[in-house]
XYZ file of C-alpha atoms in Angstrom:
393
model
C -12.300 83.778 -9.495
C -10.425 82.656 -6.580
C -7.368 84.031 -5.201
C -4.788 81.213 -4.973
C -1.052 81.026 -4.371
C 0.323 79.266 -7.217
C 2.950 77.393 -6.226
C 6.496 77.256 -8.368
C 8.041 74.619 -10.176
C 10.540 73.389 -7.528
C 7.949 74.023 -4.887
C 5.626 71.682 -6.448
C 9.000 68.912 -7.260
C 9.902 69.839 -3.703
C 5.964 68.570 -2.460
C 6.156 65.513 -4.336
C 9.821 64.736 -3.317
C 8.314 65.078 0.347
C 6.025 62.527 -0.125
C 8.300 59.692 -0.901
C 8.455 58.009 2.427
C 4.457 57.907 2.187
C 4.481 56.525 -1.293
C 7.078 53.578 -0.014
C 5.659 53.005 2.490
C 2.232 52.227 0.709
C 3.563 50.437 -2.336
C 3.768 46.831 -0.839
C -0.052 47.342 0.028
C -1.198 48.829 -3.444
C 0.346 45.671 -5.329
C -1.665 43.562 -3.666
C -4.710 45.083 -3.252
C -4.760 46.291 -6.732
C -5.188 49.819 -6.004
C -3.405 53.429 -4.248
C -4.302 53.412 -0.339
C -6.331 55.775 0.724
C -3.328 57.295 2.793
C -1.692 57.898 -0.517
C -4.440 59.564 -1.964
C -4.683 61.492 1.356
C -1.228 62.990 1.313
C -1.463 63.322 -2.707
C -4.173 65.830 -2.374
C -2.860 67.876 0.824
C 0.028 68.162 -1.505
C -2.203 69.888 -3.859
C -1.034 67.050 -6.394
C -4.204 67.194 -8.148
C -4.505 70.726 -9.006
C -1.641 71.048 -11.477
C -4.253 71.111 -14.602
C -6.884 72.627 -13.019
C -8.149 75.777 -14.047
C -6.684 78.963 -11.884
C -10.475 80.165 -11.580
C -11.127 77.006 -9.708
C -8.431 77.089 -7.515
C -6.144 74.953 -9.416
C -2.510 75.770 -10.816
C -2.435 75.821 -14.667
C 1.050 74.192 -13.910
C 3.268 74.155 -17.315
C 3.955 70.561 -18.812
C 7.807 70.732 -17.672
C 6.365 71.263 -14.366
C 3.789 68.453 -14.689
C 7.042 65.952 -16.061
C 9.246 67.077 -13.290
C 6.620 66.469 -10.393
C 5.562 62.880 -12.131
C 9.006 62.218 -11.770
C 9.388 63.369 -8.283
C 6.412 60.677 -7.897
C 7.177 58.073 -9.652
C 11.068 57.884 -7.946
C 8.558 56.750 -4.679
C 6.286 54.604 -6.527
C 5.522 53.904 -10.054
C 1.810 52.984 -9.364
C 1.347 56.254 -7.305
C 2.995 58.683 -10.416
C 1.072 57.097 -13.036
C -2.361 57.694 -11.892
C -1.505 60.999 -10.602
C -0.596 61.272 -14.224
C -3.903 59.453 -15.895
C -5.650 62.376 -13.523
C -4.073 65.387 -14.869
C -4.681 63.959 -18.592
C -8.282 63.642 -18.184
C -8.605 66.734 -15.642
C -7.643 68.616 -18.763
C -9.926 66.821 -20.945
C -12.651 68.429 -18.562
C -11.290 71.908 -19.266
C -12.597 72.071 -22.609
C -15.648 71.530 -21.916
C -18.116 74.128 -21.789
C -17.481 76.219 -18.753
C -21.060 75.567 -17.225
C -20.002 72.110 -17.416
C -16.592 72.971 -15.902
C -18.500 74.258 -12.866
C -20.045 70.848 -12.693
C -17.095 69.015 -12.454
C -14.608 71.494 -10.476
C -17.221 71.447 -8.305
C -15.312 69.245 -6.139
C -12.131 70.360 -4.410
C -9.289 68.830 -5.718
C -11.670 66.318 -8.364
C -10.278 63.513 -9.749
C -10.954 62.582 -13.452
C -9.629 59.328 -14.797
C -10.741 58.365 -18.128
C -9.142 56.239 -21.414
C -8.752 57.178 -25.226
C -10.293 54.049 -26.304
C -13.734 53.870 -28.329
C -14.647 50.715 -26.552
C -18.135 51.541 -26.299
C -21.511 52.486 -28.029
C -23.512 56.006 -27.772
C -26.918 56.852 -29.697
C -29.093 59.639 -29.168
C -31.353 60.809 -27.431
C -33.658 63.656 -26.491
C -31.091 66.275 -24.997
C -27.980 64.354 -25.227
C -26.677 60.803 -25.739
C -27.325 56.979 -24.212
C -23.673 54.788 -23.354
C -23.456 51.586 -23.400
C -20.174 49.595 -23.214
C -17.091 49.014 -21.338
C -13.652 50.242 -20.937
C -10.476 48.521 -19.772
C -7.474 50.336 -18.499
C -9.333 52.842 -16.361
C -6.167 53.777 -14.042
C -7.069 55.013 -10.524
C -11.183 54.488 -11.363
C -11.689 53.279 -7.380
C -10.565 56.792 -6.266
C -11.931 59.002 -9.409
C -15.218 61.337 -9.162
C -15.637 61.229 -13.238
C -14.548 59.383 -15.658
C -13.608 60.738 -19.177
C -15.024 58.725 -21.957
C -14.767 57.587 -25.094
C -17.653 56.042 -27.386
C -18.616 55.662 -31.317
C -21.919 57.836 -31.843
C -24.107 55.518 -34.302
C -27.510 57.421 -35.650
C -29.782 56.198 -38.378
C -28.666 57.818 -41.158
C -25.315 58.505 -40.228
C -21.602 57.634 -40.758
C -20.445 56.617 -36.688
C -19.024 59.062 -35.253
C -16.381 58.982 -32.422
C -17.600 61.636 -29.405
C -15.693 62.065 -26.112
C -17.854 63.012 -22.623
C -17.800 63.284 -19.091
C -19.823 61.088 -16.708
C -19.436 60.961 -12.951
C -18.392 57.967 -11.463
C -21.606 57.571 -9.566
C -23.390 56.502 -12.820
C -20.949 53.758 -13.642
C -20.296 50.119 -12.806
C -16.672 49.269 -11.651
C -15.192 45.872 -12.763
C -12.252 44.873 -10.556
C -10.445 42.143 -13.072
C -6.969 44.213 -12.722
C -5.048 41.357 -12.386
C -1.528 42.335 -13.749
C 1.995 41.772 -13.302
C 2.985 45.433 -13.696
C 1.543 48.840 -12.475
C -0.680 47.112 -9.933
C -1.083 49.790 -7.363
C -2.847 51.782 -10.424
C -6.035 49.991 -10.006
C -6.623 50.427 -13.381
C -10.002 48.268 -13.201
C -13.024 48.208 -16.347
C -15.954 50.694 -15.988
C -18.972 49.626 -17.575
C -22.133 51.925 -18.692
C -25.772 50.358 -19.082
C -28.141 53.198 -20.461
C -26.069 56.004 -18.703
C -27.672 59.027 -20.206
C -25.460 62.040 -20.782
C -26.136 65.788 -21.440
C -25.368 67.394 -24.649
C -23.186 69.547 -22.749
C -20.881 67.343 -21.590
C -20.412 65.566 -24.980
C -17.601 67.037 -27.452
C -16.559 65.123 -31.139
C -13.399 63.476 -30.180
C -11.487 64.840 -33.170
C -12.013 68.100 -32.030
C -10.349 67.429 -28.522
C -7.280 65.946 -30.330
C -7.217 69.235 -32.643
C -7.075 71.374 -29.714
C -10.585 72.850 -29.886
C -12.324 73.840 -26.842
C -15.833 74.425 -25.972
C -14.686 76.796 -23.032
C -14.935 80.084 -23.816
C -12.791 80.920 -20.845
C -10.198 78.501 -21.130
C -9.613 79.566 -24.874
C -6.920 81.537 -24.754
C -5.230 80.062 -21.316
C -1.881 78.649 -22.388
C -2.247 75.081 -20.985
C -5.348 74.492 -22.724
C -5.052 75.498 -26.438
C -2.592 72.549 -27.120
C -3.776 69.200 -28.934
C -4.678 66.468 -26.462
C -1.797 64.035 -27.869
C 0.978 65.935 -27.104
C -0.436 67.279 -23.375
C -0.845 63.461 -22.708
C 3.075 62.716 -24.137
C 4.421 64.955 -22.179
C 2.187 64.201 -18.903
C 3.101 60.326 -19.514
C 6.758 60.928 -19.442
C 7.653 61.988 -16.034
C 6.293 58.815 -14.521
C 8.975 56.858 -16.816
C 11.696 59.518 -15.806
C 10.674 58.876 -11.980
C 11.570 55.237 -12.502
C 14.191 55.314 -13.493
C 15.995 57.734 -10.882
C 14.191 55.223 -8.573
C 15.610 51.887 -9.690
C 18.812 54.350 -9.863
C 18.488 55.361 -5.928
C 17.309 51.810 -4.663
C 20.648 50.025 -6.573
C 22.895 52.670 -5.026
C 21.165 52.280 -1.598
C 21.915 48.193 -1.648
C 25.423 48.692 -3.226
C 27.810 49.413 0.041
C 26.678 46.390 1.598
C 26.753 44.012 -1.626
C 29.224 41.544 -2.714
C 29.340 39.785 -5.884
C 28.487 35.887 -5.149
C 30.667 33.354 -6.010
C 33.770 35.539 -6.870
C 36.789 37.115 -4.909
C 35.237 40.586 -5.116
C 34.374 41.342 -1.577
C 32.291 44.572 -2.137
C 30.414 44.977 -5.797
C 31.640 48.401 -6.082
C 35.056 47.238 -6.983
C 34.289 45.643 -9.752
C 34.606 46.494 -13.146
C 31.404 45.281 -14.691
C 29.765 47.918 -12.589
C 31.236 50.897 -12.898
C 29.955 49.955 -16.904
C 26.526 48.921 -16.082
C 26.043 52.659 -13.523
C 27.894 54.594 -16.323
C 25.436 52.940 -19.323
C 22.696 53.662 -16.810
C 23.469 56.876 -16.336
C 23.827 57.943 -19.706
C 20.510 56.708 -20.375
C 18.762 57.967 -17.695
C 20.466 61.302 -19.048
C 19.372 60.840 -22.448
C 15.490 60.180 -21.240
C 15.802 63.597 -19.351
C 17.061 65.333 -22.634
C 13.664 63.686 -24.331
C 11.765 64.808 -21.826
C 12.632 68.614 -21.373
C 12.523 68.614 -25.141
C 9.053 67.380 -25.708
C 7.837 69.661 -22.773
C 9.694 72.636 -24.016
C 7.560 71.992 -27.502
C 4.138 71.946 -26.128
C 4.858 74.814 -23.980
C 6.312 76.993 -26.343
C 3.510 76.162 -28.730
C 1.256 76.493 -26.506
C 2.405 80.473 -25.284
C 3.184 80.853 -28.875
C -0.840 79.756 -29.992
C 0.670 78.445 -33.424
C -1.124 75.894 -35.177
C 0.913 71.888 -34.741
C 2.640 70.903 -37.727
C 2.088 67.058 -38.428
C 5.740 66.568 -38.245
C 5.692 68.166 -34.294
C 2.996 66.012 -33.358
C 5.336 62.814 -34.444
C 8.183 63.798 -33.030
C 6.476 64.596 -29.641
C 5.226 60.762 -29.743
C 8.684 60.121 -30.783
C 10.315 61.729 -27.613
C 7.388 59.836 -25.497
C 8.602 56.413 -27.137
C 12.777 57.494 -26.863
C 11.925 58.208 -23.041
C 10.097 54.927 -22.638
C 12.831 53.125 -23.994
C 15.648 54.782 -22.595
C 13.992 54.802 -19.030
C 13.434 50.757 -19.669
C 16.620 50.292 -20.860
C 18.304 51.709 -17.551
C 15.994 50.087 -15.228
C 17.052 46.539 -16.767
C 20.402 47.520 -16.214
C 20.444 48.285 -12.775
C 17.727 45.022 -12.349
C 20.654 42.816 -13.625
C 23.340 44.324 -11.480
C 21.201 43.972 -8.633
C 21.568 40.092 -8.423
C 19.169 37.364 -7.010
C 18.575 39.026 -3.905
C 16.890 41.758 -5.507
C 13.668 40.124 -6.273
C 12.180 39.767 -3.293
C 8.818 41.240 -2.604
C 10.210 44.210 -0.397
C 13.094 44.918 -3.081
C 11.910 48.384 -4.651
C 13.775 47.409 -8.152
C 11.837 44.206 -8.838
C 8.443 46.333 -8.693
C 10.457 49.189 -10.924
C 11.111 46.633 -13.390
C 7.563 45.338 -13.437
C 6.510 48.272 -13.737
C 8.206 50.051 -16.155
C 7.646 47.262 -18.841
C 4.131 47.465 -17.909
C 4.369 50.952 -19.013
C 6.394 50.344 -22.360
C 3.530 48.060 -23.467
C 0.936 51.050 -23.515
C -0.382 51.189 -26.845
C 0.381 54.909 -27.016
C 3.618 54.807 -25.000
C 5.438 51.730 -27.036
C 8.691 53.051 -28.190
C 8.914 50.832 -31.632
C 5.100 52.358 -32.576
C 5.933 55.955 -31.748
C 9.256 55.245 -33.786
C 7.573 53.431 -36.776
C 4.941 56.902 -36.854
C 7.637 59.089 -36.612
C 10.158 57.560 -39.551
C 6.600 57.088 -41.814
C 6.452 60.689 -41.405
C 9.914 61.573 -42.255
C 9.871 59.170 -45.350
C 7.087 61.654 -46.391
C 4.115 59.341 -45.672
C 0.700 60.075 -44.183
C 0.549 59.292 -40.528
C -1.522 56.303 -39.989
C -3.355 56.859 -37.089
C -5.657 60.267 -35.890
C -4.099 59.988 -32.303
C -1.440 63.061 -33.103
């Protein structure tokens, strides 16, 4: 195993704080070319950025989930596009930890790898001598241009058999990249199609996708490494979060940076400061950018505890840690649109941070796992003593 200093929590927040002015200064570019620039990507990984769910014995950092939240938000304060795929990476990099550890030497391989990947069954496996046969596409494939594997997802059909959904591991070199990313949020994310015609792969890098959401691992090392033995819904709640968090303290710093020179148009109130009406839009902001954080360090404080404490996950936990995803989702939105509106008309020009925050921040609340009203409906079902409707807990 290799030695490594692990860095600390505010060391880490402290890195990713650092690398604001590089974010910014990159975020014009990444919106329209559809994807991080390579500089970004550059400083991300001297910042050691994607190591935080990598296993110690490959040099990574085994980094907590608070820690994970608190540095996506650290990103996402310098640009959205920049914390979300940092974010996508960590999700998937820990998908790749429990897999068998031969196949973990595969994969960490690569210094500082990059795994994107999606939770959608979007395409079609079927066996085959030694392992399986993709075929199929997936959309949403955030930061794909930049990734060395992807993480998939595909419905395993054999003669004879009920389909079966199955979750793998294929580098990127063995699939096709579709750039149709045309969006009008989360743009730098480059979150392109892949596409797989007869990509054969192993039996070893192939695991039954209800396993993975259980929390069962194929490593024998990473078995009882605290990070790891968690379900994969609630690692990717509380790795989504930060990136909402981030926005939010950045539409909060970009309003406050424009305010001492601002005047409100057409009235007698020479600086916007003065007035009333804003001193109750910062104060609603605030509160709900205070409220997100409270959502946030209590969804992280669940998996982590859970996952030191190796108890099995109620279904009512796994709800309410959707629940906190969708509460910091909305919260997050809500305080973006307020600070958007108080910003007035000259605040949607292309080189206005906030009009990119508020792009991009809906873009996020639309996720199909992130939507506040879905993880709210899932979580009330539960408490009115229903089944959960879905098998993404």
């Amino acid at each position: 195993m290799p030695s490594t200093d692990i860095p600390t929590r505010e060391q880490l927040v402290g890195r990713a704080s650092e690398l604001a002015p590089t974010l910014q200064k990159h975020a014009l570019w990444a919106e329209e070319n559809g994807r991080l620039h390579d500089e970004t990507i550059e400083a991300l990984t001297d910042a050691g950025m994607f190591k935080l769910r990598t296993p110690v014995r490959y040099g990574g950092y085994e980094s907590d989930t608070r820690t994970v939240a608190e540095v996506a938000a650290a990103l996402g304060a310098g640009d959205g596009s920049a914390g979300w795929v940092t974010s996508v990476y960590w999700i998937a990099t820990w998908g790749a930890a429990a897999f068998p550890d031969e196949v973990q030497d595969e994969v960490f391989a690569t210094p500082d790898v990059r795994v994107c990947g999606t939770l959608s069954p979007s395409a079609m496996a079927t066996p085959a001598e030694g392992g399986v046969v993709l075929n199929g596409k997936w959309a949403f494939i955030s930061g794909a241009t930049h990734a060395h594997w992807q993480m998939i997802v595909a419905v395993l059909v054999s003669e004879g058999s009920e389909p079966y959904p199955i979750i793998g591991l294929v580098p990127m070199s063995d699939l096709r990249i579709v750039d149709d990313w045309n969006t009008s949020g989360l743009k730098g994310t480059g979150s392109v199609s892949t596409v797989a015609v007869d990509v054969f792969v192993p039996a070893a890098r192939v695991l039954p996708l209800p396993a993975v959401l259980q929390g069962q691992v194929a490593s024998r090392l990473n078995a009882e490494r605290p990070i790891y033995r968690v379900p994969l819904l609630p690692v990717a709640s509380a790795s989504s979060v930060g990136t909402v968090l981030g926005l939010a303290r950045g539409a909060w710093d970009a309003f406050f940076e424009r305010l001492p020179q601002r005047k409100i148009t057409y009235t007698d109130y020479a600086a916007q400061a003065q007035a009333p009406l804003t001193h109750l839009q910062v104060a609603e902001a605030a509160v709900k950018i205070d409220q997100a954080e409270f959502h946030v360090r209590r969804l992280t404080e669940l998996v982590d505890r859970k996952g030191e404490d190796a108890t099995p996950w109620t279904v009512e936990e796994r709800v309410k840690a959707r629940a906190d995803m969708g509460m910091v989702v909305r919260l997050g939105k809500e305080a973006v649109d307020i600070l958007a509106t108080a910003s007035g008309g000259s605040s949607i020009y292309s080189d206005q941070p906030i009009q990119r925050i508020t792009r991009d921040v809906q873009a996020v609340s639309l996720h199909a796992l992130m939507h506040p009203d879905t993880n709210a409906e899932l979580y009330g079902r539960v408490l009115c003593g229903l089944a959960p409707n879905t098998l993404y807990l």
